[in-house]
CSV table of C-alpha atoms in Angstrom, one decimal:
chain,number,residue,atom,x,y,z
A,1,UNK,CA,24.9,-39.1,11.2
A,2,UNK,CA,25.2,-35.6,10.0
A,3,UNK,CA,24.6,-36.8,6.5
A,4,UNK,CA,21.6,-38.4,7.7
A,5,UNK,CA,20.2,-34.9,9.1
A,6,UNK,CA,21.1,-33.4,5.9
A,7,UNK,CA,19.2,-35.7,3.9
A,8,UNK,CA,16.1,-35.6,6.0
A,9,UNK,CA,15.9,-32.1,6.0
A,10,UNK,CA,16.4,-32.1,2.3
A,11,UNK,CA,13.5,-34.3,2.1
A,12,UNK,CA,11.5,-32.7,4.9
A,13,UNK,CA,7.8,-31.4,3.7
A,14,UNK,CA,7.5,-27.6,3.3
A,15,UNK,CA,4.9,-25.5,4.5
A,16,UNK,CA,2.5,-24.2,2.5
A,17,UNK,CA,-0.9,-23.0,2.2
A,18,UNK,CA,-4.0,-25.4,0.5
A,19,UNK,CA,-6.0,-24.3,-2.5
A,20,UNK,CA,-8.7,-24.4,0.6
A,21,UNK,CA,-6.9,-21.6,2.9
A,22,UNK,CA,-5.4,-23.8,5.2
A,23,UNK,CA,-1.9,-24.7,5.8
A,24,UNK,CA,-0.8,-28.0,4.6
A,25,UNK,CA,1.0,-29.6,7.5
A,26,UNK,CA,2.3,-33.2,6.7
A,27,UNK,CA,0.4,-35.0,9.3
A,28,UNK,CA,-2.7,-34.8,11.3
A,29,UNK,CA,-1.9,-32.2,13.9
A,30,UNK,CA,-5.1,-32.6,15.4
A,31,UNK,CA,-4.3,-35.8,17.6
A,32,UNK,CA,-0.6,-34.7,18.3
A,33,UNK,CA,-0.3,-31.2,17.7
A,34,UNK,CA,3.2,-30.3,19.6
A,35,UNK,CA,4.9,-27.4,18.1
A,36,UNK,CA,8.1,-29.4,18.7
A,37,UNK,CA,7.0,-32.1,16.5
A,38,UNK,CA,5.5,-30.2,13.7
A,39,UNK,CA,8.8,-27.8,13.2
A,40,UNK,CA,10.4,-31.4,13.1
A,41,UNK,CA,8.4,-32.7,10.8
A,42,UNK,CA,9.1,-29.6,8.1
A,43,UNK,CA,12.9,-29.6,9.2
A,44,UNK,CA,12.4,-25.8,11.0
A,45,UNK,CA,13.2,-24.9,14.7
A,46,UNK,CA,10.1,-24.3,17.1
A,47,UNK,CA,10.4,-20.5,16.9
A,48,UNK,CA,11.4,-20.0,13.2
A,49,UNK,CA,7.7,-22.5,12.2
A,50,UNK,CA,5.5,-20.5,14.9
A,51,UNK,CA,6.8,-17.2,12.8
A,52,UNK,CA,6.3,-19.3,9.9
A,53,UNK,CA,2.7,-20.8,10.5
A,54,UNK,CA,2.0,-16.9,11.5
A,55,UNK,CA,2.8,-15.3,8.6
A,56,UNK,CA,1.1,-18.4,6.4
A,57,UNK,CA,-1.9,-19.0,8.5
A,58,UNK,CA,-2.6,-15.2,10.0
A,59,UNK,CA,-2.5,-16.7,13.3
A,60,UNK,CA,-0.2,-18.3,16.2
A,61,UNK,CA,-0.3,-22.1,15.5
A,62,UNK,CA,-1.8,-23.4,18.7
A,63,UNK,CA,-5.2,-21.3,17.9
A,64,UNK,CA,-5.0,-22.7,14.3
A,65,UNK,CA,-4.3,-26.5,15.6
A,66,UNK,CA,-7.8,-25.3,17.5
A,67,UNK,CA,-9.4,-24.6,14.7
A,68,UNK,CA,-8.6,-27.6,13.0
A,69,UNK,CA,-9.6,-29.8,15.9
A,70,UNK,CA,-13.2,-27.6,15.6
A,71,UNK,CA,-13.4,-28.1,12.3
A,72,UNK,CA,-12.2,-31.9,11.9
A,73,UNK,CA,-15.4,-32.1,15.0
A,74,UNK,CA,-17.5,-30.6,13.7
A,75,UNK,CA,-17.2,-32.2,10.0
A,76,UNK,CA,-17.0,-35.5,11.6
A,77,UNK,CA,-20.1,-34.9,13.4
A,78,UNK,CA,-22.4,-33.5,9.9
A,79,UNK,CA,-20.9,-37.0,8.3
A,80,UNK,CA,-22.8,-39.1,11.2
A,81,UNK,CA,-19.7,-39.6,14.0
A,82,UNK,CA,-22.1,-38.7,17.2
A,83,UNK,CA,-21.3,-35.8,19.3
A,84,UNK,CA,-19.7,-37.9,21.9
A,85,UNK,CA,-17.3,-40.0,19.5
A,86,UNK,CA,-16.4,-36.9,17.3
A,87,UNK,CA,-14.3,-34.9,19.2
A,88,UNK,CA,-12.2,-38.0,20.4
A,89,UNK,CA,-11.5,-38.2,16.4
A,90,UNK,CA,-10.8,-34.6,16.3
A,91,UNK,CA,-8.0,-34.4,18.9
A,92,UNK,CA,-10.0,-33.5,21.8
A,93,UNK,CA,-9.8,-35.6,25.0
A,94,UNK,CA,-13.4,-36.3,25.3
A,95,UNK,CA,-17.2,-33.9,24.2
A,96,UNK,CA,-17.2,-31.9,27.6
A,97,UNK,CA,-13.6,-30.4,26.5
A,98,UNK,CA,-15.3,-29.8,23.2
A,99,UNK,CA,-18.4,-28.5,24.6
A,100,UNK,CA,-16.4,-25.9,26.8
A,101,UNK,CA,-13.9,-24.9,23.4
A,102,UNK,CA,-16.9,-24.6,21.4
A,103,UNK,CA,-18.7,-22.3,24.1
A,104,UNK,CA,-15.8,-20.0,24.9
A,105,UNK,CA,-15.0,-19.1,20.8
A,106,UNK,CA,-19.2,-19.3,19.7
A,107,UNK,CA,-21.1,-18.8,22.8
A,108,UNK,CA,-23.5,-21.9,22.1
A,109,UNK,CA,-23.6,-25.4,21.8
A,110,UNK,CA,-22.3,-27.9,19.6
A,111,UNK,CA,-25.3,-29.0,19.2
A,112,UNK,CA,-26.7,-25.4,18.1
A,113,UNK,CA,-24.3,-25.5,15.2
A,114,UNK,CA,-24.8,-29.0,13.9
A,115,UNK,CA,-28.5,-27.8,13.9
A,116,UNK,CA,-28.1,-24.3,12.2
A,117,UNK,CA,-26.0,-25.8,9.4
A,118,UNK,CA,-28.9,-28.9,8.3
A,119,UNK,CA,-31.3,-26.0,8.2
């Protein structure tokens, strides 16, 4: 067994940052975002990938799993997905959870930045 957990952690993905800024995690964190799972999946404890995704990212990982479910909504949403199926894709439980996120970190609507960006 111990062999087993040394081969999978020789395996395991590293983190690292994207040509495009981001962190290259080695699944879709936005629909299962646990901290648990994504040390596990890069063979790191929970508190040595939070330190990790901090120095990498610039900020604590659940903000950045936030940003990702924004941005994986929002992109969604430009490509056609309607505002009420795009933040179900993006992680979030349904638009009103969305809506609120959205509001707290912009101060407007969905809506208002789907509109300002085909402008």
């Amino acid at each position: 067994m111990a062999g087993d957990d040394a081969t999978h952690a020789h395996h395991a993905p590293q983190l690292v940052v994207a040509p495009a800024g981001e962190v290259a995690l080695p699944y879709r964190p936005h629909l299962d975002g646990s901290v648990q799972r994504l040390a596990a999946e890069v063979a790191l404890s929970p508190s040595r990938f939070s330190h990790r995704m901090r120095e990498l990212a610039g900020m604590p990982i659940r903000p950045y799993l936030r940003w990702l479910r924004l941005r994986r909504a929002f992109t969604l949403a430009a490509n056609g997905t309607s505002l009420t199926q795009a933040p179900q894709g993006a992680g979030f439980a349904d638009a009103a959870r969305l809506t609120r996120t959205v509001r707290r970190h912009f101060g407007v609507a969905p809506s208002d930045i789907l509109d300002a960006r085909r402008r």
